Amino acid sequence: MLAKANRIVRGDDFRRVVRTGRRAGCEFAVVHRAQPEAAAARFGFIVSKRVGNAVVRNRVKRRLSALVRAELGDIETADIVIRALPPAGEADLATLRAGIVPLLVRR
């Protein structure tokens, strides 16, 4: 799990990032990036029921969180929301990493 300082938890923050942020995507996720409201990079995850049942959705969230935690030092300060797409439910960690990490460290 990410540290509390690195998480987006309020619905208003999720809406702000998704509506006003810049967007980049791959086949597994869409990454929304907006100007930060805090001193540290903050992340939120959106995994809908289209991705799979509760077990699959939670697995995807854990994998995304692990990816972010591993790359935290290389990611510039921003508020970032990662919205998982249905193929993310069937992808393994290495495949997710190959698709999503380039979107996170993009400058």
PDB file of C-alpha atoms in Angstrom:
ATOM      1  CA  MET A   1       0.000   0.000   0.000  1.00  0.00           C
ATOM      2  CA  LEU A   2       1.155   3.510  -0.746  1.00  0.00           C
ATOM      3  CA  ALA A   3       1.884   5.921   2.093  1.00  0.00           C
ATOM      4  CA  LYS A   4      -1.018   8.192   3.018  1.00  0.00           C
ATOM      5  CA  ALA A   5       0.850  11.221   1.655  1.00  0.00           C
ATOM      6  CA  ASN A   6       0.987   9.517  -1.755  1.00  0.00           C
ATOM      7  CA  ARG A   7      -2.703   8.601  -2.070  1.00  0.00           C
ATOM      8  CA  ILE A   8      -5.667  10.441  -3.538  1.00  0.00           C
ATOM      9  CA  VAL A   9      -8.668   9.535  -1.414  1.00  0.00           C
ATOM     10  CA  ARG A  10     -11.241  12.295  -1.851  1.00  0.00           C
ATOM     11  CA  GLY A  11     -13.768  12.038  -4.653  1.00  0.00           C
ATOM     12  CA  ASP A  12     -13.324  15.727  -5.465  1.00  0.00           C
ATOM     13  CA  ASP A  13      -9.626  15.148  -6.107  1.00  0.00           C
ATOM     14  CA  PHE A  14     -10.360  12.170  -8.382  1.00  0.00           C
ATOM     15  CA  ARG A  15     -12.865  14.252 -10.383  1.00  0.00           C
ATOM     16  CA  ARG A  16     -10.457  17.210 -10.654  1.00  0.00           C
ATOM     17  CA  VAL A  17      -7.612  15.060 -11.964  1.00  0.00           C
ATOM     18  CA  VAL A  18      -9.769  13.138 -14.452  1.00  0.00           C
ATOM     19  CA  ARG A  19     -11.549  16.243 -15.763  1.00  0.00           C
ATOM     20  CA  THR A  20      -8.682  18.724 -15.913  1.00  0.00           C
ATOM     21  CA  GLY A  21      -5.595  16.537 -16.203  1.00  0.00           C
ATOM     22  CA  ARG A  22      -3.654  15.510 -19.263  1.00  0.00           C
ATOM     23  CA  ARG A  23      -4.337  12.001 -20.476  1.00  0.00           C
ATOM     24  CA  ALA A  24      -2.142   9.244 -21.886  1.00  0.00           C
ATOM     25  CA  GLY A  25      -3.034   5.630 -22.400  1.00  0.00           C
ATOM     26  CA  CYS A  26      -2.057   2.136 -23.360  1.00  0.00           C
ATOM     27  CA  GLU A  27      -4.090  -1.025 -23.827  1.00  0.00           C
ATOM     28  CA  PHE A  28      -4.212  -1.671 -20.052  1.00  0.00           C
ATOM     29  CA  ALA A  29      -4.867   1.756 -18.529  1.00  0.00           C
ATOM     30  CA  VAL A  30      -5.444   5.457 -19.000  1.00  0.00           C
ATOM     31  CA  VAL A  31      -3.225   7.729 -16.904  1.00  0.00           C
ATOM     32  CA  HIS A  32      -4.623  11.152 -15.963  1.00  0.00           C
ATOM     33  CA  ARG A  33      -2.039  13.676 -14.697  1.00  0.00           C
ATOM     34  CA  ALA A  34      -2.871  17.081 -13.174  1.00  0.00           C
ATOM     35  CA  GLN A  35      -1.037  19.799 -11.305  1.00  0.00           C
ATOM     36  CA  PRO A  36      -0.271  18.705  -7.738  1.00  0.00           C
ATOM     37  CA  GLU A  37      -2.146  20.040  -4.731  1.00  0.00           C
ATOM     38  CA  ALA A  38       0.439  18.592  -2.326  1.00  0.00           C
ATOM     39  CA  ALA A  39       4.218  18.577  -2.070  1.00  0.00           C
ATOM     40  CA  ALA A  40       4.455  14.873  -2.953  1.00  0.00           C
ATOM     41  CA  ALA A  41       3.233  12.884  -5.933  1.00  0.00           C
ATOM     42  CA  ARG A  42      -0.234  11.457  -5.216  1.00  0.00           C
ATOM     43  CA  PHE A  43      -1.936   8.531  -6.914  1.00  0.00           C
ATOM     44  CA  GLY A  44      -5.427   7.141  -7.212  1.00  0.00           C
ATOM     45  CA  PHE A  45      -6.723   4.018  -8.931  1.00  0.00           C
ATOM     46  CA  ILE A  46     -10.032   3.457 -10.701  1.00  0.00           C
ATOM     47  CA  VAL A  47     -10.868  -0.172 -11.479  1.00  0.00           C
ATOM     48  CA  SER A  48     -14.436  -0.704 -12.679  1.00  0.00           C
ATOM     49  CA  LYS A  49     -16.516  -3.870 -12.710  1.00  0.00           C
ATOM     50  CA  ARG A  50     -15.775  -4.228 -16.420  1.00  0.00           C
ATOM     51  CA  VAL A  51     -12.250  -5.325 -15.449  1.00  0.00           C
ATOM     52  CA  GLY A  52     -13.536  -8.391 -13.594  1.00  0.00           C
ATOM     53  CA  ASN A  53     -15.010  -9.616 -10.347  1.00  0.00           C
ATOM     54  CA  ALA A  54     -13.894  -8.308  -6.941  1.00  0.00           C
ATOM     55  CA  VAL A  55     -10.917 -10.655  -6.733  1.00  0.00           C
ATOM     56  CA  VAL A  56      -9.596  -9.551 -10.122  1.00  0.00           C
ATOM     57  CA  ARG A  57     -10.231  -5.853  -9.432  1.00  0.00           C
ATOM     58  CA  ASN A  58      -8.371  -5.996  -6.115  1.00  0.00           C
ATOM     59  CA  ARG A  59      -5.488  -7.879  -7.744  1.00  0.00           C
ATOM     60  CA  VAL A  60      -5.236  -5.177 -10.415  1.00  0.00           C
ATOM     61  CA  LYS A  61      -5.244  -2.436  -7.756  1.00  0.00           C
ATOM     62  CA  ARG A  62      -2.495  -4.201  -5.796  1.00  0.00           C
ATOM     63  CA  ARG A  63      -0.389  -4.618  -8.927  1.00  0.00           C
ATOM     64  CA  LEU A  64      -0.837  -0.968  -9.914  1.00  0.00           C
ATOM     65  CA  SER A  65       0.066   0.128  -6.412  1.00  0.00           C
ATOM     66  CA  ALA A  66       3.213  -2.029  -6.499  1.00  0.00           C
ATOM     67  CA  LEU A  67       4.226  -0.524  -9.855  1.00  0.00           C
ATOM     68  CA  VAL A  68       3.786   2.996  -8.546  1.00  0.00           C
ATOM     69  CA  ARG A  69       5.649   2.244  -5.315  1.00  0.00           C
ATOM     70  CA  ALA A  70       8.604   0.809  -7.259  1.00  0.00           C
ATOM     71  CA  GLU A  71       8.796   3.839  -9.578  1.00  0.00           C
ATOM     72  CA  LEU A  72       7.995   6.557  -7.027  1.00  0.00           C
ATOM     73  CA  GLY A  73      11.480   8.085  -7.146  1.00  0.00           C
ATOM     74  CA  ASP A  74      11.365   8.536 -10.936  1.00  0.00           C
ATOM     75  CA  ILE A  75       7.907  10.111 -11.133  1.00  0.00           C
ATOM     76  CA  GLU A  76       7.655  13.888 -11.087  1.00  0.00           C
ATOM     77  CA  THR A  77       5.378  15.513  -8.521  1.00  0.00           C
ATOM     78  CA  ALA A  78       1.811  15.460  -9.822  1.00  0.00           C
ATOM     79  CA  ASP A  79      -1.639  14.173  -8.970  1.00  0.00           C
ATOM     80  CA  ILE A  80      -2.095  11.012 -11.035  1.00  0.00           C
ATOM     81  CA  VAL A  81      -5.157   8.796 -11.463  1.00  0.00           C
ATOM     82  CA  ILE A  82      -4.737   5.453 -13.202  1.00  0.00           C
ATOM     83  CA  ARG A  83      -7.946   4.079 -14.712  1.00  0.00           C
ATOM     84  CA  ALA A  84      -7.609   0.375 -15.484  1.00  0.00           C
ATOM     85  CA  LEU A  85      -9.138  -0.963 -18.690  1.00  0.00           C
ATOM     86  CA  PRO A  86     -10.618  -4.480 -19.053  1.00  0.00           C
ATOM     87  CA  PRO A  87      -7.434  -6.093 -20.494  1.00  0.00           C
ATOM     88  CA  ALA A  88      -5.624  -5.217 -17.237  1.00  0.00           C
ATOM     89  CA  GLY A  89      -7.584  -7.964 -15.491  1.00  0.00           C
ATOM     90  CA  GLU A  90      -5.910 -10.636 -17.607  1.00  0.00           C
ATOM     91  CA  ALA A  91      -2.402  -9.138 -17.720  1.00  0.00           C
ATOM     92  CA  ASP A  92       0.431 -10.249 -15.468  1.00  0.00           C
ATOM     93  CA  LEU A  93       2.646  -7.839 -13.518  1.00  0.00           C
ATOM     94  CA  ALA A  94       5.453  -7.720 -16.099  1.00  0.00           C
ATOM     95  CA  THR A  95       3.026  -6.908 -18.907  1.00  0.00           C
ATOM     96  CA  LEU A  96       1.365  -4.166 -16.855  1.00  0.00           C
ATOM     97  CA  ARG A  97       4.781  -2.740 -15.972  1.00  0.00           C
ATOM     98  CA  ALA A  98       5.829  -2.612 -19.634  1.00  0.00           C
ATOM     99  CA  GLY A  99       2.653  -0.739 -20.601  1.00  0.00           C
ATOM    100  CA  ILE A 100       2.128   1.617 -17.677  1.00  0.00           C
ATOM    101  CA  VAL A 101       5.558   2.619 -16.345  1.00  0.00           C
ATOM    102  CA  PRO A 102       6.480   4.602 -19.512  1.00  0.00           C
ATOM    103  CA  LEU A 103       3.281   6.621 -19.021  1.00  0.00           C
ATOM    104  CA  LEU A 104       4.142   7.361 -15.394  1.00  0.00           C
ATOM    105  CA  VAL A 105       7.724   8.534 -15.899  1.00  0.00           C
ATOM    106  CA  ARG A 106       6.914  10.584 -19.001  1.00  0.00           C
ATOM    107  CA  ARG A 107       7.954  14.196 -18.615  1.00  0.00           C
TER     108      ARG A 107
END
